[in-house]
Amino acid sequence: MERGKGKEPEKEKIREKGKEEKEKKEVEKEKIKGKEKGKETGKEEKNKCREEEKKERETEKEKEQLEGKDKEKKDNNALTKPPLEPLEKNKQILVLGLDGAGKTSVLHSLALNKVQHSVAPTQGFNAVCINTEDSQMEFLEIGGSEPFRSYWEMYLSRGLLLIFVVDSADHNRLPEAKKHLHQLIGTNPILPLVVFANKQDLETAYRITDIHEALALSEVGNDRKMFLFGTQVTENGSEIPSVMQDAKDLIAHLAADMQ
Protein backbone atom coordinates (compact mmCIF):
# COMPACT_ATOMS: atom_id res chain seq x y z
CA MET A 1 0.00 0.00 0.00
CA GLU A 2 2.80 2.47 0.72
CA ARG A 3 4.42 1.72 -2.65
CA GLY A 4 1.19 2.65 -4.51
CA LYS A 5 1.00 5.93 -2.68
CA GLY A 6 4.55 6.80 -3.81
CA LYS A 7 3.55 6.64 -7.44
CA GLU A 8 0.87 9.33 -7.14
CA PRO A 9 3.32 12.29 -6.91
CA GLU A 10 5.14 11.05 -9.97
CA LYS A 11 1.90 10.97 -11.95
CA GLU A 12 1.18 14.51 -10.81
CA LYS A 13 4.61 15.59 -11.94
CA ILE A 14 4.05 14.05 -15.37
CA ARG A 15 0.68 15.77 -15.67
CA GLU A 16 2.20 19.11 -14.63
CA LYS A 17 5.04 18.65 -17.08
CA GLY A 18 2.60 17.78 -19.86
CA LYS A 19 0.52 20.79 -18.99
CA GLU A 20 3.60 23.03 -19.09
CA GLU A 21 4.64 21.59 -22.44
CA LYS A 22 1.17 22.20 -23.78
CA GLU A 23 1.20 25.81 -22.52
CA LYS A 24 4.60 26.35 -24.08
CA LYS A 25 3.33 25.07 -27.39
CA GLU A 26 0.32 27.37 -27.15
CA VAL A 27 2.62 30.29 -26.38
CA GLU A 28 4.84 29.37 -29.35
CA LYS A 29 1.78 29.14 -31.57
CA GLU A 30 0.63 32.56 -30.40
CA LYS A 31 4.08 33.97 -31.07
CA ILE A 32 4.10 32.49 -34.57
CA LYS A 33 0.61 33.83 -35.19
CA GLY A 34 1.72 37.20 -33.87
CA LYS A 35 4.74 37.23 -36.19
CA GLU A 36 2.60 36.23 -39.16
CA LYS A 37 0.06 38.85 -38.22
CA GLY A 38 2.87 41.37 -37.86
CA LYS A 39 4.12 40.43 -41.30
CA GLU A 40 0.63 40.86 -42.76
CA THR A 41 0.23 44.19 -40.95
CA GLY A 42 3.63 45.27 -42.22
CA LYS A 43 2.64 44.35 -45.75
CA GLU A 44 -0.61 46.26 -45.35
CA GLU A 45 1.26 49.26 -43.99
CA LYS A 46 3.75 49.14 -46.86
CA ASN A 47 0.95 48.83 -49.39
CA LYS A 48 -0.87 51.69 -47.69
CA CYS A 49 2.28 53.83 -47.78
CA ARG A 50 2.79 53.01 -51.46
CA GLU A 51 -0.80 53.97 -52.24
CA GLU A 52 -0.41 57.24 -50.31
CA GLU A 53 2.87 58.01 -52.08
CA LYS A 54 1.24 57.26 -55.42
CA LYS A 55 -1.67 59.57 -54.58
CA GLU A 56 0.76 62.29 -53.47
CA ARG A 57 2.71 61.96 -56.73
CA GLU A 58 -0.51 62.13 -58.73
CA THR A 59 -1.64 65.15 -56.70
CA GLU A 60 1.72 66.88 -57.24
CA LYS A 61 1.54 66.10 -60.94
CA GLU A 62 -1.98 67.54 -61.14
CA LYS A 63 -0.81 70.64 -59.25
CA GLU A 64 2.10 71.09 -61.65
CA GLN A 65 -0.23 70.72 -64.62
CA LEU A 66 -2.65 73.26 -63.14
CA GLU A 67 0.21 75.63 -62.31
CA GLY A 68 1.49 75.24 -65.86
CA LYS A 69 -1.95 76.06 -67.25
CA ASP A 70 -2.28 79.04 -64.89
CA LYS A 71 1.16 80.27 -65.94
CA GLU A 72 0.24 79.88 -69.60
CA LYS A 73 -2.98 81.83 -69.00
CA LYS A 74 -1.07 84.52 -67.13
CA ASP A 75 1.50 84.72 -69.93
CA ASN A 76 -1.27 85.04 -72.52
CA ASN A 77 -3.05 87.62 -70.39
CA ALA A 78 0.20 89.55 -70.04
CA LEU A 79 0.34 89.89 -73.80
CA THR A 80 -3.23 91.02 -74.24
CA LYS A 81 -3.79 92.96 -71.03
CA PRO A 82 -3.64 96.73 -71.62
CA PRO A 83 -1.32 98.87 -69.51
CA LEU A 84 -2.71 101.03 -66.75
CA GLU A 85 -5.06 103.64 -68.10
CA PRO A 86 -3.27 106.98 -68.44
CA LEU A 87 -4.58 109.94 -66.51
CA GLU A 88 -6.50 112.48 -68.55
CA LYS A 89 -3.79 115.09 -67.99
CA ASN A 90 -1.22 112.64 -69.37
CA LYS A 91 -2.89 111.79 -72.64
CA GLN A 92 -0.72 109.87 -75.04
CA ILE A 93 0.05 110.04 -78.73
CA LEU A 94 -1.28 106.81 -80.22
CA VAL A 95 0.76 104.91 -82.81
CA LEU A 96 -1.42 102.42 -84.69
CA GLY A 97 -1.37 100.44 -87.91
CA LEU A 98 -1.41 96.89 -89.20
CA ASP A 99 1.25 94.43 -88.06
CA GLY A 100 4.43 94.67 -90.11
CA ALA A 101 3.89 98.31 -91.11
CA GLY A 102 7.01 99.42 -89.20
CA LYS A 103 5.42 101.24 -86.25
CA THR A 104 8.10 100.27 -83.72
CA SER A 105 10.98 101.13 -86.05
CA VAL A 106 9.46 104.55 -86.78
CA LEU A 107 8.78 105.23 -83.11
CA HIS A 108 12.25 104.24 -81.92
CA SER A 109 13.87 106.22 -84.71
CA LEU A 110 11.92 109.32 -83.66
CA ALA A 111 12.95 108.78 -80.05
CA LEU A 112 16.67 108.29 -80.76
CA ASN A 113 17.04 110.59 -83.79
CA LYS A 114 18.78 107.60 -85.34
CA VAL A 115 17.40 104.79 -87.45
CA GLN A 116 16.53 101.88 -85.16
CA HIS A 117 15.13 98.74 -86.76
CA SER A 118 12.69 96.48 -84.96
CA VAL A 119 13.05 92.74 -85.54
CA ALA A 120 9.60 91.41 -84.60
CA PRO A 121 6.07 92.87 -84.54
CA THR A 122 4.91 94.33 -81.22
CA GLN A 123 3.00 91.74 -79.20
CA GLY A 124 0.95 94.00 -76.97
CA PHE A 125 1.85 97.54 -75.96
CA ASN A 126 4.95 99.68 -76.31
CA ALA A 127 5.15 102.96 -74.37
CA VAL A 128 7.90 105.45 -75.28
CA CYS A 129 8.69 108.94 -73.98
CA ILE A 130 10.33 111.39 -76.39
CA ASN A 131 11.90 114.60 -75.11
CA THR A 132 12.06 117.76 -77.17
CA GLU A 133 13.49 121.16 -76.30
CA ASP A 134 10.14 122.37 -75.01
CA SER A 135 8.26 119.30 -73.82
CA GLN A 136 8.07 115.59 -73.21
CA MET A 137 5.77 113.49 -75.37
CA GLU A 138 4.32 110.16 -74.34
CA PHE A 139 3.70 107.69 -77.17
CA LEU A 140 1.72 104.48 -76.91
CA GLU A 141 2.08 101.93 -79.68
CA ILE A 142 -0.48 99.12 -79.74
CA GLY A 143 0.19 95.90 -81.66
CA GLY A 144 -1.36 95.67 -85.10
CA SER A 145 -2.21 91.97 -85.22
CA GLU A 146 -5.81 90.82 -84.89
CA PRO A 147 -5.90 90.17 -81.08
CA PHE A 148 -4.82 93.73 -80.24
CA ARG A 149 -6.98 95.77 -82.62
CA SER A 150 -9.89 95.65 -80.18
CA TYR A 151 -7.87 97.99 -77.94
CA TRP A 152 -7.36 100.63 -80.62
CA GLU A 153 -10.70 102.34 -80.26
CA MET A 154 -10.62 101.98 -76.47
CA TYR A 155 -7.46 104.10 -76.26
CA LEU A 156 -8.42 106.50 -79.03
CA SER A 157 -10.70 108.50 -76.73
CA ARG A 158 -7.69 109.34 -74.55
CA GLY A 159 -5.30 110.15 -77.35
CA LEU A 160 -3.82 113.57 -78.07
CA LEU A 161 -3.45 112.67 -81.72
CA LEU A 162 -3.26 109.60 -83.91
CA ILE A 163 -0.21 108.45 -85.87
CA PHE A 164 -1.22 105.78 -88.37
CA VAL A 165 1.59 103.84 -90.09
CA VAL A 166 1.12 101.89 -93.33
CA ASP A 167 3.46 99.71 -95.37
CA SER A 168 3.62 101.52 -98.74
CA ALA A 169 4.83 98.38 -100.49
CA ASP A 170 2.15 96.03 -99.14
CA HIS A 171 -0.49 96.82 -101.77
CA ASN A 172 -2.78 93.92 -100.86
CA ARG A 173 -3.29 95.12 -97.30
CA LEU A 174 -3.88 98.80 -98.02
CA PRO A 175 -7.68 98.26 -98.28
CA GLU A 176 -7.60 96.63 -94.84
CA ALA A 177 -5.53 99.52 -93.46
CA LYS A 178 -8.01 101.98 -94.99
CA LYS A 179 -10.97 100.22 -93.37
CA HIS A 180 -9.43 100.29 -89.88
CA LEU A 181 -8.24 103.87 -90.24
CA HIS A 182 -11.70 105.17 -91.19
CA GLN A 183 -13.32 103.18 -88.38
CA LEU A 184 -10.96 104.86 -85.93
CA ILE A 185 -11.32 108.45 -87.10
CA GLY A 186 -15.09 108.03 -87.45
CA THR A 187 -15.36 107.93 -83.64
CA ASN A 188 -13.57 111.29 -83.20
CA PRO A 189 -14.12 113.98 -85.86
CA ILE A 190 -11.47 116.41 -84.62
CA LEU A 191 -8.56 114.21 -83.51
CA PRO A 192 -5.43 115.26 -85.47
CA LEU A 193 -4.15 112.57 -87.82
CA VAL A 194 -0.57 112.00 -88.98
CA VAL A 195 -0.11 109.23 -91.56
CA PHE A 196 3.30 107.70 -92.17
CA ALA A 197 3.54 106.08 -95.62
CA ASN A 198 6.45 103.91 -94.52
CA LYS A 199 9.04 101.89 -96.48
CA GLN A 200 9.30 104.45 -99.27
CA ASP A 201 12.77 103.10 -100.07
CA LEU A 202 11.33 99.88 -101.52
CA GLU A 203 10.95 99.70 -105.30
CA THR A 204 7.36 98.47 -105.11
CA ALA A 205 6.26 101.18 -102.67
CA TYR A 206 3.32 103.39 -103.61
CA ARG A 207 4.22 107.07 -103.74
CA ILE A 208 2.60 109.66 -101.51
CA THR A 209 -0.20 110.54 -103.96
CA ASP A 210 -1.03 106.85 -104.41
CA ILE A 211 -1.19 106.30 -100.64
CA HIS A 212 -3.41 109.37 -100.26
CA GLU A 213 -5.83 107.89 -102.76
CA ALA A 214 -5.60 104.28 -101.50
CA LEU A 215 -6.46 105.38 -97.95
CA ALA A 216 -9.15 107.85 -99.13
CA LEU A 217 -7.60 110.58 -96.97
CA SER A 218 -9.68 113.23 -98.74
CA GLU A 219 -12.65 111.82 -96.82
CA VAL A 220 -11.26 112.26 -93.29
CA GLY A 221 -13.20 115.49 -92.70
CA ASN A 222 -12.63 119.20 -93.14
CA ASP A 223 -12.47 119.90 -89.39
CA ARG A 224 -9.57 117.52 -88.82
CA LYS A 225 -5.87 118.41 -89.05
CA MET A 226 -4.38 115.75 -91.30
CA PHE A 227 -0.76 115.30 -92.49
CA LEU A 228 0.86 112.65 -94.68
CA PHE A 229 4.59 111.89 -94.63
CA GLY A 230 6.60 109.49 -96.73
CA THR A 231 9.05 107.75 -94.36
CA GLN A 232 11.73 105.10 -94.45
CA VAL A 233 14.14 103.55 -91.97
CA THR A 234 16.95 102.04 -94.01
CA GLU A 235 20.51 102.16 -92.66
CA ASN A 236 20.47 101.10 -89.02
CA GLY A 237 22.23 103.64 -86.81
CA SER A 238 22.19 106.44 -89.40
CA GLU A 239 20.62 109.86 -88.79
CA ILE A 240 16.89 109.92 -89.38
CA PRO A 241 15.85 111.52 -92.70
CA SER A 242 14.94 115.20 -92.57
CA VAL A 243 11.31 114.39 -93.35
CA MET A 244 11.10 112.35 -90.12
CA GLN A 245 12.60 115.23 -88.16
CA ASP A 246 9.98 117.52 -89.69
CA ALA A 247 7.28 115.04 -88.71
CA LYS A 248 8.62 114.91 -85.15
CA ASP A 249 8.53 118.71 -84.84
CA LEU A 250 4.99 118.80 -86.22
CA ILE A 251 3.82 116.09 -83.80
CA ALA A 252 5.25 118.04 -80.86
CA HIS A 253 3.41 121.18 -82.07
CA LEU A 254 0.10 119.34 -82.51
CA ALA A 255 0.40 117.64 -79.11
CA ALA A 256 1.07 121.01 -77.41
CA ASP A 257 -2.05 122.48 -79.05
CA MET A 258 -4.21 119.58 -77.87
CA GLN A 259 -3.10 119.75 -74.24
XYZ file of C-alpha atoms in Angstrom:
259
model
C 0.000 0.000 0.000
C 2.800 2.470 0.721
C 4.419 1.717 -2.646
C 1.187 2.651 -4.511
C 0.998 5.930 -2.681
C 4.546 6.803 -3.807
C 3.549 6.644 -7.445
C 0.870 9.328 -7.139
C 3.315 12.292 -6.915
C 5.142 11.046 -9.975
C 1.901 10.968 -11.946
C 1.180 14.509 -10.815
C 4.605 15.593 -11.943
C 4.055 14.049 -15.367
C 0.681 15.775 -15.666
C 2.203 19.113 -14.628
C 5.037 18.651 -17.078
C 2.600 17.782 -19.861
C 0.523 20.794 -18.985
C 3.602 23.032 -19.085
C 4.642 21.586 -22.440
C 1.169 22.200 -23.783
C 1.195 25.807 -22.520
C 4.600 26.352 -24.077
C 3.326 25.065 -27.389
C 0.316 27.375 -27.150
C 2.620 30.291 -26.377
C 4.842 29.366 -29.352
C 1.779 29.144 -31.572
C 0.630 32.557 -30.397
C 4.078 33.969 -31.065
C 4.103 32.485 -34.571
C 0.614 33.828 -35.189
C 1.724 37.201 -33.869
C 4.735 37.234 -36.194
C 2.598 36.230 -39.156
C 0.058 38.850 -38.222
C 2.874 41.365 -37.865
C 4.115 40.434 -41.300
C 0.634 40.860 -42.756
C 0.228 44.188 -40.949
C 3.631 45.269 -42.220
C 2.636 44.352 -45.750
C -0.612 46.257 -45.352
C 1.262 49.260 -43.986
C 3.747 49.138 -46.857
C 0.953 48.829 -49.391
C -0.868 51.694 -47.691
C 2.279 53.834 -47.784
C 2.787 53.012 -51.455
C -0.799 53.971 -52.235
C -0.414 57.242 -50.313
C 2.875 58.013 -52.084
C 1.236 57.256 -55.419
C -1.668 59.565 -54.583
C 0.761 62.286 -53.469
C 2.713 61.963 -56.725
C -0.507 62.132 -58.732
C -1.637 65.148 -56.702
C 1.718 66.876 -57.236
C 1.543 66.099 -60.938
C -1.982 67.540 -61.137
C -0.813 70.641 -59.245
C 2.096 71.089 -61.651
C -0.231 70.716 -64.624
C -2.651 73.263 -63.141
C 0.206 75.628 -62.313
C 1.493 75.237 -65.862
C -1.951 76.055 -67.251
C -2.279 79.040 -64.892
C 1.160 80.271 -65.938
C 0.235 79.881 -69.597
C -2.984 81.832 -68.997
C -1.069 84.517 -67.128
C 1.495 84.722 -69.934
C -1.268 85.043 -72.518
C -3.047 87.618 -70.395
C 0.195 89.547 -70.037
C 0.338 89.891 -73.804
C -3.233 91.019 -74.243
C -3.786 92.965 -71.033
C -3.640 96.730 -71.622
C -1.322 98.874 -69.507
C -2.707 101.025 -66.752
C -5.059 103.637 -68.096
C -3.267 106.983 -68.435
C -4.578 109.945 -66.515
C -6.505 112.479 -68.552
C -3.792 115.093 -67.995
C -1.219 112.637 -69.371
C -2.891 111.789 -72.637
C -0.716 109.875 -75.042
C 0.047 110.039 -78.734
C -1.280 106.813 -80.219
C 0.760 104.910 -82.810
C -1.422 102.422 -84.685
C -1.370 100.445 -87.913
C -1.406 96.886 -89.196
C 1.249 94.432 -88.058
C 4.426 94.674 -90.114
C 3.891 98.315 -91.112
C 7.007 99.418 -89.195
C 5.416 101.240 -86.247
C 8.098 100.267 -83.721
C 10.976 101.127 -86.049
C 9.461 104.547 -86.785
C 8.779 105.225 -83.108
C 12.250 104.243 -81.916
C 13.873 106.219 -84.711
C 11.921 109.319 -83.664
C 12.950 108.780 -80.054
C 16.670 108.293 -80.761
C 17.036 110.593 -83.794
C 18.781 107.600 -85.340
C 17.397 104.788 -87.447
C 16.526 101.876 -85.158
C 15.128 98.739 -86.761
C 12.693 96.479 -84.957
C 13.048 92.741 -85.538
C 9.603 91.407 -84.605
C 6.071 92.867 -84.535
C 4.913 94.327 -81.221
C 2.998 91.737 -79.201
C 0.953 94.002 -76.973
C 1.851 97.543 -75.961
C 4.947 99.680 -76.307
C 5.154 102.958 -74.369
C 7.905 105.445 -75.277
C 8.693 108.943 -73.983
C 10.329 111.386 -76.393
C 11.902 114.599 -75.108
C 12.063 117.756 -77.174
C 13.489 121.162 -76.305
C 10.137 122.375 -75.006
C 8.261 119.301 -73.816
C 8.066 115.591 -73.209
C 5.773 113.494 -75.373
C 4.315 110.159 -74.344
C 3.704 107.689 -77.166
C 1.725 104.475 -76.909
C 2.085 101.927 -79.675
C -0.484 99.121 -79.743
C 0.186 95.902 -81.660
C -1.362 95.667 -85.098
C -2.206 91.969 -85.217
C -5.807 90.823 -84.886
C -5.900 90.166 -81.080
C -4.823 93.734 -80.245
C -6.982 95.765 -82.621
C -9.889 95.653 -80.184
C -7.866 97.986 -77.941
C -7.357 100.630 -80.622
C -10.699 102.335 -80.258
C -10.619 101.985 -76.467
C -7.462 104.101 -76.256
C -8.418 106.496 -79.027
C -10.697 108.497 -76.734
C -7.694 109.336 -74.553
C -5.295 110.153 -77.353
C -3.817 113.575 -78.065
C -3.449 112.671 -81.716
C -3.265 109.598 -83.914
C -0.215 108.447 -85.867
C -1.219 105.778 -88.369
C 1.588 103.836 -90.087
C 1.115 101.891 -93.333
C 3.465 99.709 -95.375
C 3.615 101.523 -98.738
C 4.834 98.382 -100.495
C 2.153 96.027 -99.140
C -0.495 96.822 -101.770
C -2.783 93.924 -100.864
C -3.287 95.123 -97.295
C -3.883 98.803 -98.025
C -7.676 98.265 -98.279
C -7.595 96.625 -94.838
C -5.533 99.517 -93.461
C -8.005 101.981 -94.987
C -10.973 100.219 -93.372
C -9.433 100.290 -89.885
C -8.242 103.872 -90.238
C -11.699 105.166 -91.194
C -13.317 103.177 -88.384
C -10.960 104.864 -85.927
C -11.323 108.451 -87.101
C -15.088 108.026 -87.451
C -15.360 107.934 -83.638
C -13.572 111.287 -83.201
C -14.124 113.975 -85.864
C -11.470 116.408 -84.617
C -8.562 114.210 -83.507
C -5.426 115.259 -85.466
C -4.145 112.567 -87.824
C -0.569 112.002 -88.982
C -0.113 109.229 -91.556
C 3.303 107.698 -92.173
C 3.542 106.076 -95.616
C 6.449 103.914 -94.521
C 9.040 101.887 -96.477
C 9.303 104.450 -99.265
C 12.766 103.099 -100.067
C 11.331 99.880 -101.521
C 10.954 99.700 -105.305
C 7.363 98.469 -105.106
C 6.260 101.179 -102.671
C 3.323 103.390 -103.611
C 4.224 107.075 -103.736
C 2.598 109.664 -101.509
C -0.199 110.536 -103.955
C -1.026 106.845 -104.410
C -1.185 106.303 -100.644
C -3.411 109.370 -100.265
C -5.832 107.888 -102.765
C -5.598 104.284 -101.499
C -6.461 105.380 -97.955
C -9.148 107.853 -99.129
C -7.597 110.580 -96.973
C -9.677 113.227 -98.740
C -12.648 111.817 -96.816
C -11.261 112.264 -93.294
C -13.201 115.491 -92.703
C -12.626 119.200 -93.138
C -12.466 119.895 -89.394
C -9.567 117.522 -88.815
C -5.872 118.407 -89.054
C -4.376 115.745 -91.304
C -0.765 115.299 -92.491
C 0.863 112.647 -94.676
C 4.591 111.890 -94.626
C 6.603 109.485 -96.731
C 9.048 107.745 -94.356
C 11.735 105.096 -94.447
C 14.142 103.549 -91.968
C 16.949 102.045 -94.009
C 20.509 102.164 -92.656
C 20.467 101.097 -89.021
C 22.229 103.644 -86.807
C 22.190 106.445 -89.397
C 20.624 109.858 -88.786
C 16.888 109.923 -89.382
C 15.846 111.520 -92.702
C 14.940 115.201 -92.566
C 11.309 114.386 -93.347
C 11.103 112.353 -90.120
C 12.605 115.235 -88.157
C 9.981 117.523 -89.687
C 7.275 115.036 -88.708
C 8.618 114.911 -85.151
C 8.533 118.715 -84.843
C 4.990 118.802 -86.217
C 3.818 116.093 -83.804
C 5.250 118.045 -80.865
C 3.409 121.176 -82.065
C 0.101 119.341 -82.512
C 0.398 117.643 -79.108
C 1.070 121.009 -77.415
C -2.046 122.482 -79.047
C -4.211 119.581 -77.866
C -3.104 119.747 -74.241
